[in-house]
Amino acid sequence: MKLATRDIETFLREPAKAAGALIYGLDGGQVRQRVARLADVWLGTADPMAKLELSSEEIEADPARLADELASMSLMSPKRVVIIREADDKILPAIQQALELRAKDNFLILYANDSLSKTKLREWAERSASMAAVPCYKDEGAGLDTLIRDTLKGYGLGAGPEAMRYLSAQLGGDRQIILNELEKLSLYVGDEAEEVSLDDAAQVVGENNDKSLDDLCAAVAGGDLATLCRLSDRLQAEGMVGLMLVRALMRYFSRLEQLSLARSAGQNLDMAIDALRPPVFFKAKPALKAHATRWNADMCAEALGRLQILELDSKRFSDQSLSRLAHGFMEIAQLAGAVRRAA
């Protein structure tokens, strides 16, 4: 069954009517959090050792094992949870067979750090009466504000409007990173504090790297020199290896090149974006579409060639990597024409 956003919390608290769940999405921290929560709710006070985790590759190599594990009873616990990580279409037949043989007190959790768009596994879970399909979207907008407020409230803290605006602007992406940052903030202000100030938030919470890498790619592809300089300098100053920045950009420009080639072959741009693997998060599609119209295949090839040189430079000239990368990123940003500089 496909769960609406409003129904997810209810299911996570009371999954008893289901035989299992498929938890998926691009927010890996939220995926892992919900897997752990669901397993704990199912087991309750039962022995936590009654939880078994297997990989998709293990099931593919031995399909009968999943049925055996889901049908068997634990000697130490009345309930069991079997977890399969990085689930995909290849093991769908084994999953279906295992559920038919499942002992009623056992529960199956499948998860993947992927949107699983147009996969047979997701379609089956959404149609199944015994399985729940639980999407994990990145926390943004009002949902992010609610997460921040509720998490701080759990620590006995509030936050004024300025602090909330700062936290909402700086946090985003992986939910586990968000929760870790808010926990650090609660420890920083101490037990006697009742409210987080803007200064408290600024002292503890920086822009998280998961979100900033995406922003860096967007700044280079969009010709935003001020943003790309600020982000590349800050990420490296915080310990992000220059090689990781270069490779993030290489992945992004490879996608832009793929889209340009698809357009040259007569494919509709929206359809080409939908065909990308791994799938593009829906909120990132407008920016990717704008960049795809800005960069043609020749310019992407030039950008990738320069990034390969920067990759070698980051290994050979580590003591000069900061200035070399900043200069190289600016040159790439200017390949597609007009750029935006700081006012």
Short mmCIF file of N, CA and C in Angstrom, two decimals, residues 209 216 228-246 314 318 320-327 329:
data_model
loop_
_atom_site.label_atom_id
_atom_site.label_comp_id
_atom_site.label_asym_id
_atom_site.label_seq_id
_atom_site.Cartn_x
_atom_site.Cartn_y
_atom_site.Cartn_z
N ASN A 209 27.54 19.85 4.52
CA ASN A 209 28.26 19.57 3.29
C ASN A 209 27.44 18.85 2.24
N LEU A 216 27.24 23.85 -4.80
CA LEU A 216 28.46 24.16 -5.53
C LEU A 216 28.31 23.79 -7.01
N LEU A 228 30.16 30.13 -5.85
CA LEU A 228 31.09 29.00 -5.99
C LEU A 228 32.39 29.26 -5.24
N CYS A 229 32.87 30.50 -5.21
CA CYS A 229 34.09 30.80 -4.45
C CYS A 229 33.84 30.62 -2.95
N ARG A 230 32.72 31.12 -2.49
CA ARG A 230 32.41 30.99 -1.06
C ARG A 230 32.28 29.53 -0.65
N LEU A 231 31.58 28.74 -1.45
CA LEU A 231 31.35 27.35 -1.09
C LEU A 231 32.62 26.51 -1.21
N SER A 232 33.40 26.70 -2.29
CA SER A 232 34.60 25.89 -2.45
C SER A 232 35.62 26.20 -1.36
N ASP A 233 35.76 27.47 -1.00
CA ASP A 233 36.69 27.84 0.07
C ASP A 233 36.24 27.27 1.41
N ARG A 234 34.94 27.40 1.70
CA ARG A 234 34.45 26.94 3.01
C ARG A 234 34.52 25.43 3.12
N LEU A 235 34.13 24.73 2.08
CA LEU A 235 34.16 23.27 2.13
C LEU A 235 35.57 22.74 2.35
N GLN A 236 36.53 23.33 1.67
CA GLN A 236 37.91 22.90 1.85
C GLN A 236 38.46 23.30 3.22
N ALA A 237 38.07 24.48 3.69
CA ALA A 237 38.52 24.93 5.00
C ALA A 237 37.99 24.02 6.10
N GLU A 238 36.81 23.42 5.86
CA GLU A 238 36.21 22.54 6.86
C GLU A 238 36.70 21.10 6.72
N GLY A 239 37.65 20.86 5.82
CA GLY A 239 38.24 19.53 5.72
C GLY A 239 37.76 18.71 4.54
N MET A 240 36.87 19.25 3.71
CA MET A 240 36.42 18.53 2.53
C MET A 240 37.56 18.45 1.52
N VAL A 241 37.94 17.26 1.14
CA VAL A 241 39.06 17.06 0.21
C VAL A 241 38.69 17.62 -1.15
N GLY A 242 39.66 18.36 -1.77
CA GLY A 242 39.40 18.95 -3.06
C GLY A 242 38.99 17.94 -4.11
N LEU A 243 39.53 16.74 -4.02
CA LEU A 243 39.20 15.68 -4.97
C LEU A 243 37.70 15.37 -4.94
N MET A 244 37.09 15.46 -3.77
CA MET A 244 35.66 15.18 -3.64
C MET A 244 34.84 16.26 -4.35
N LEU A 245 35.29 17.52 -4.27
CA LEU A 245 34.60 18.60 -4.96
C LEU A 245 34.67 18.41 -6.46
N VAL A 246 35.85 18.06 -6.94
CA VAL A 246 36.04 17.85 -8.38
C VAL A 246 35.16 16.71 -8.88
N SER A 314 44.83 18.19 -7.95
CA SER A 314 44.50 18.06 -6.52
C SER A 314 45.33 16.96 -5.86
N SER A 318 48.91 19.30 -3.68
CA SER A 318 47.99 19.42 -2.55
C SER A 318 48.19 20.71 -1.77
N GLN A 320 48.83 23.56 -3.00
CA GLN A 320 48.29 24.68 -3.76
C GLN A 320 46.85 24.42 -4.22
N SER A 321 46.23 23.37 -3.69
CA SER A 321 44.93 22.93 -4.23
C SER A 321 43.85 23.98 -4.07
N LEU A 322 43.86 24.74 -2.98
CA LEU A 322 42.80 25.71 -2.73
C LEU A 322 42.73 26.74 -3.85
N SER A 323 43.87 27.36 -4.16
CA SER A 323 43.88 28.40 -5.20
C SER A 323 43.68 27.81 -6.59
N ARG A 324 44.28 26.65 -6.84
CA ARG A 324 44.14 26.02 -8.15
C ARG A 324 42.69 25.64 -8.44
N LEU A 325 42.02 25.05 -7.44
CA LEU A 325 40.64 24.64 -7.63
C LEU A 325 39.73 25.84 -7.82
N ALA A 326 39.89 26.86 -6.99
CA ALA A 326 39.03 28.05 -7.11
C ALA A 326 39.16 28.66 -8.49
N HIS A 327 40.40 28.79 -8.97
CA HIS A 327 40.64 29.36 -10.30
C HIS A 327 40.05 28.45 -11.39
N PHE A 329 37.55 26.25 -11.11
CA PHE A 329 36.09 26.27 -11.08
C PHE A 329 35.55 27.52 -11.76
#
